[in-house]
Short mmCIF file of C-alpha atoms in Angstrom, two decimals:
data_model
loop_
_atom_site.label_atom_id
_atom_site.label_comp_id
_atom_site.label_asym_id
_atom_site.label_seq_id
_atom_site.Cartn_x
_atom_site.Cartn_y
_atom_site.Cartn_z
CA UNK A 1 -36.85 42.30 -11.88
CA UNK A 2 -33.23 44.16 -10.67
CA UNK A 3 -33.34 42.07 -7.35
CA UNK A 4 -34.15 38.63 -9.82
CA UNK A 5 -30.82 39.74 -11.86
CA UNK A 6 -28.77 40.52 -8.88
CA UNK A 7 -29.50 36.91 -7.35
CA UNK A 8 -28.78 35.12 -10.38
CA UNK A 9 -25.80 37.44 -10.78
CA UNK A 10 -24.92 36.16 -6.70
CA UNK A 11 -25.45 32.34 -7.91
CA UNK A 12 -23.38 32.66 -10.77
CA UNK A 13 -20.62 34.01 -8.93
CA UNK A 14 -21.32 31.46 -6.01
CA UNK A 15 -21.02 28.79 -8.72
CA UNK A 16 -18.06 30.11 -10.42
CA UNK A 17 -16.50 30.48 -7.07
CA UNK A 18 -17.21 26.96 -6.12
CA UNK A 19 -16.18 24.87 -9.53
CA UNK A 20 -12.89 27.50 -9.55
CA UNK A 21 -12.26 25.80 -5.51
CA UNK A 22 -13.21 22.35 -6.85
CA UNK A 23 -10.77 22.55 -9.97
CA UNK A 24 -7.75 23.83 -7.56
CA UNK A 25 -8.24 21.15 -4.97
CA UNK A 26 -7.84 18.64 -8.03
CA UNK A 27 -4.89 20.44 -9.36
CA UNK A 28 -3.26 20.53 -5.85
CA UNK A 29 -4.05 16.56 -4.91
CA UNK A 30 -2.48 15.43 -8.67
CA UNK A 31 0.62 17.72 -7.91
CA UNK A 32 1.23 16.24 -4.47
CA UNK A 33 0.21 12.36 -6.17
CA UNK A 34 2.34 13.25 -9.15
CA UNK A 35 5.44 15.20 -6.26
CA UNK A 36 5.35 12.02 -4.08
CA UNK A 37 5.90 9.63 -7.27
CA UNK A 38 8.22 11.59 -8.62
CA UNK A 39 10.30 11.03 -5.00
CA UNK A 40 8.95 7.19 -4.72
CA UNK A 41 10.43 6.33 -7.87
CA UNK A 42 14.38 7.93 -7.77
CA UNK A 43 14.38 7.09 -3.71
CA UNK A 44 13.07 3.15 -4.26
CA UNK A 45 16.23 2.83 -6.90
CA UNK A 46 18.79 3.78 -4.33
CA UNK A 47 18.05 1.44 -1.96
CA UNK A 48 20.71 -1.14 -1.08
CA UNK A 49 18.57 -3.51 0.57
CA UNK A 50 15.43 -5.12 -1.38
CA UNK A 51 11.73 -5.80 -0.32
CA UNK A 52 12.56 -9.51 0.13
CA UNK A 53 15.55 -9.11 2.26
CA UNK A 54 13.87 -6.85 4.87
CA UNK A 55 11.46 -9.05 5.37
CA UNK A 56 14.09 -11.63 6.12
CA UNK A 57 15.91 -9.26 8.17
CA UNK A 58 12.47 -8.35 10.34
CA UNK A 59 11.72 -11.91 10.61
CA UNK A 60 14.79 -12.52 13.33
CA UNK A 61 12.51 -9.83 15.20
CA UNK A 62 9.20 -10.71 14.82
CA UNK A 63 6.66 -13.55 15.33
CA UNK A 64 3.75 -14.93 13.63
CA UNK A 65 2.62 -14.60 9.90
CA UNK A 66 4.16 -12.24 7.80
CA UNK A 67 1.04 -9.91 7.00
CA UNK A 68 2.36 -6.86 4.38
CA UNK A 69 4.95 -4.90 3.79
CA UNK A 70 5.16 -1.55 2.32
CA UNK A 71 8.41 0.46 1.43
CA UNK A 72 8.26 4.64 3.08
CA UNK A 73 10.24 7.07 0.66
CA UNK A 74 9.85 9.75 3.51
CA UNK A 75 10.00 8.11 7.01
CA UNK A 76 10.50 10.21 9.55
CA UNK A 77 12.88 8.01 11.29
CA UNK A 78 15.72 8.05 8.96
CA UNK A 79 17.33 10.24 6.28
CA UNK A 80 16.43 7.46 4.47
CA UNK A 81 13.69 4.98 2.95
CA UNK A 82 12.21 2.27 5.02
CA UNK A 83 10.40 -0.90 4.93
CA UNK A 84 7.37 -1.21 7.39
CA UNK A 85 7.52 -5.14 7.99
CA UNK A 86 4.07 -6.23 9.45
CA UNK A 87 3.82 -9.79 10.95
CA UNK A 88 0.44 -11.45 13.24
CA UNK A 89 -0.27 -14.17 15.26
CA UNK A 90 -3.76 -14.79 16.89
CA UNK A 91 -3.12 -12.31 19.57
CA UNK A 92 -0.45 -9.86 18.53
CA UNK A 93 0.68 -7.70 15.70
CA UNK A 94 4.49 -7.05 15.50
CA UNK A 95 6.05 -3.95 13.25
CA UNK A 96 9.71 -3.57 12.41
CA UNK A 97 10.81 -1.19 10.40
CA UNK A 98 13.95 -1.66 8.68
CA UNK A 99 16.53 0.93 6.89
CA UNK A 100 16.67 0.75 2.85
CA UNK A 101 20.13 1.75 2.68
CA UNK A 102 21.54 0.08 5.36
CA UNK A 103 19.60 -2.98 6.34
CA UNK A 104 19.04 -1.99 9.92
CA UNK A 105 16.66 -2.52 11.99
CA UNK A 106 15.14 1.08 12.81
CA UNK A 107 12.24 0.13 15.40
CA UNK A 108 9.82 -2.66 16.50
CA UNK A 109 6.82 -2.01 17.47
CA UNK A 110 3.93 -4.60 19.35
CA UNK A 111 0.35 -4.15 19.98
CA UNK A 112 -2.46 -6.22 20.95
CA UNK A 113 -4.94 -6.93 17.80
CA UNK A 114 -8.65 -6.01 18.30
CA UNK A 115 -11.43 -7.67 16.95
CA UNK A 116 -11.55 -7.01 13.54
CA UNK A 117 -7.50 -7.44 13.41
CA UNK A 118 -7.86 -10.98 14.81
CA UNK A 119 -11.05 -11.27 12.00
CA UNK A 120 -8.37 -10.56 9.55
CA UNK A 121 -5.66 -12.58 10.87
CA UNK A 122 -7.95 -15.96 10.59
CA UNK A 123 -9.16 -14.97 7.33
CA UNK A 124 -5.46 -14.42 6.24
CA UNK A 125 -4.51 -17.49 7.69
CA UNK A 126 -6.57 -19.83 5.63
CA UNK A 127 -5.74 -18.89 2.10
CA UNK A 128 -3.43 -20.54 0.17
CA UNK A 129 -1.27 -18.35 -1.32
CA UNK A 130 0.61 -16.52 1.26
CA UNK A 131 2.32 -13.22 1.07
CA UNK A 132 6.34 -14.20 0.24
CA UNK A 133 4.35 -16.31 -3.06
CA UNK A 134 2.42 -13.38 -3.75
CA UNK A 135 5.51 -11.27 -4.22
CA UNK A 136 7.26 -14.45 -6.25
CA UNK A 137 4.10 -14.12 -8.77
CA UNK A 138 4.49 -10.63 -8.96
CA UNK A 139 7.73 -10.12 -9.78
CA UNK A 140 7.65 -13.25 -12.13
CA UNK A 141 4.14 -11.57 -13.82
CA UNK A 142 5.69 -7.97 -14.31
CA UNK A 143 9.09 -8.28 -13.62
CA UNK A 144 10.59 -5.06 -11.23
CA UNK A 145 11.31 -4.88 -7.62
CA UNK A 146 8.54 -5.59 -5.16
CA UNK A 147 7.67 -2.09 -2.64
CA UNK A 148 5.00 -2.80 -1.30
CA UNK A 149 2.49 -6.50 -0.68
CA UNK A 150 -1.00 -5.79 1.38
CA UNK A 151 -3.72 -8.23 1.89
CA UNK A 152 -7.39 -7.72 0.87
CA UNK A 153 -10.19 -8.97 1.76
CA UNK A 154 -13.12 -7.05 0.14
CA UNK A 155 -15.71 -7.17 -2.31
CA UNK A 156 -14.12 -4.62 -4.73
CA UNK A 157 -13.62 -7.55 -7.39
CA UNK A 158 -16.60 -10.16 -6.74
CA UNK A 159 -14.75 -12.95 -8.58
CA UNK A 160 -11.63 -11.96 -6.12
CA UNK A 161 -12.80 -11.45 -2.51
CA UNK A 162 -9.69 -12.15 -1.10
CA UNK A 163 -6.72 -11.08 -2.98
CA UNK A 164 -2.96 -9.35 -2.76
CA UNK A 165 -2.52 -5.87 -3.90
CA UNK A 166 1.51 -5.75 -5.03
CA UNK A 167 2.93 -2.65 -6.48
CA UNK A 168 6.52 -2.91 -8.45
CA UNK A 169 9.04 -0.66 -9.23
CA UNK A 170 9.27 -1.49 -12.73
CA UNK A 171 11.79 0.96 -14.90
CA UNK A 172 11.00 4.74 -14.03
CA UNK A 173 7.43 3.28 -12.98
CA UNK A 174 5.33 1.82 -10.11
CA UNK A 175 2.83 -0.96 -11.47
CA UNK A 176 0.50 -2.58 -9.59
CA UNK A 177 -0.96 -5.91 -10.10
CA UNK A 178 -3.72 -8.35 -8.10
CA UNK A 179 -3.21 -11.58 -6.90
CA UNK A 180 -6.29 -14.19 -6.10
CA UNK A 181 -5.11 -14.90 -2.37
CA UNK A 182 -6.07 -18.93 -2.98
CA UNK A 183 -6.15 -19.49 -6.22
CA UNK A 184 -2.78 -17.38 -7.43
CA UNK A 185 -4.52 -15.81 -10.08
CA UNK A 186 -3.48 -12.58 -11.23
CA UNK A 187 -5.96 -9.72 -12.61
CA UNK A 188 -6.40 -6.01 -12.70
CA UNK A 189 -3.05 -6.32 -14.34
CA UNK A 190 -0.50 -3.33 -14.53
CA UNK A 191 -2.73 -0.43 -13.22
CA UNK A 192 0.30 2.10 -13.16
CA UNK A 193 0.74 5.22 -11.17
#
C-alpha cells in the first residue's frame, strides 16, 4: 500500500511539474507575441516611407510579379525597419529590401524557384485580383497603413482557397483582414493582434 501512495505521490508531482512547464511556456510565447507588438506598432509609425512606395521603389530593381511584401520592425540590416519586397517570374524570385526611414534600397537578393515556388507562381498568376488591388481593398475596407500583403493558397477557408492575408496598422493596432484573390471579396474581417 506505501509503495501505491508513493507512486501516485511521484505522478502527481510529475503532473504538477508538467502543467507548471506547460503554463510558463504559454506565459513566455504571449510575452514575446505581446513584446514584439508592442515594438511593431511604435516602430511601423515612424517610418517615413509607406508600404506602397517601397514597393515602387523595389520595382526599379526587380522583375516579374510583385508576390508579397511584409514590413521587419527588427532587421538586422539596419538600425531601422524594413520592407522585404518579393517579386516572381516563371523562373526566378527577386527580394529587395528597402529602408523605412530612408527609402533605400538595403539589398537584393535572386534565387532560382523550385517546384512548388513555380506551382505557386502559376497559381498566383491566374487570379484576378492581384496584390497592389489587394492592398487598395484593404486600406479602403479598414482604413490604416498597409505592413504587410502575402498570398494564400490553402484550404483554411473552403469558400476562399485562394485569398490575400493583409495586416494594417490601424491606430495603436495591427488588424488583419482576407481578401478572395479573384473575386475581391473580403472576410475574416478585423482579426486584431
Amino acid at each position: 500500500m506505501e509503495k501505491l501512495s508513493k507512486k501516485m505521490q511521484l505522478t502527481t508531482l510529475g503532473a504538477g511539474l508538467a502543467v507548471a512547464l506547460i503554463a510558463g511556456v504559454m506565459s513566455t510565447t504571449a510575452i514575446a507575441a505581446q513584446t514584439n507588438l508592442s515594438t511593431e506598432v511604435p516602430a511601423a509609425k515612424g517610418n517615413k516611407v509607406g508600404l506602397k512606395q517601397a514597393i515602387t521603389i523595389a520595382t526599379k530593381h526587380a522583375s516579374g510579379m510583385l508576390i508579397s511584401a511584409d514590413y521587419d520592425e527588427d532587421d538586422d540590416d539596419t538600425e531601422n525597419g524594413v520592407y522585404e519586397i518579393e517579386f516572381s517570374t516563371a523562373s526566378d524570385s527577386y527580394e529587395v529590401i528597402v529602408d523605412a526611414i530612408t527609402g533605400e534600397v538595403v539589398s537584393t537578393d535572386t534565387e532560382r524557384l523550385d517546384r512548388d515556388d513555380i506551382n505557386d507562381y502559376n497559381v498566383q498568376h491566374r487570379v484576378k485580383v492581384n496584390v497592389m488591388s489587394a492592398i487598395g481593398i484593404a486600406e479602403k475596407k479598414i482604413g490604416g497603413m498597409t505592413l504587410e500583403v502575402e498570398f494564400e493558397a490553402d484550404r483554411d477557408y473552403s469558400d476562399h482557397p485562394l485569398y490575400y492575408k493583409v495586416e494594417l496598422l490601424k491606430g495603436e493596432e495591427i488588424v488583419g483582414i482576407n481578401i478572395d484573390a479573384n473575386t475581391g471579396e473580403t472576410f475574416a474581417n478585423k482579426y486584431k493582434r
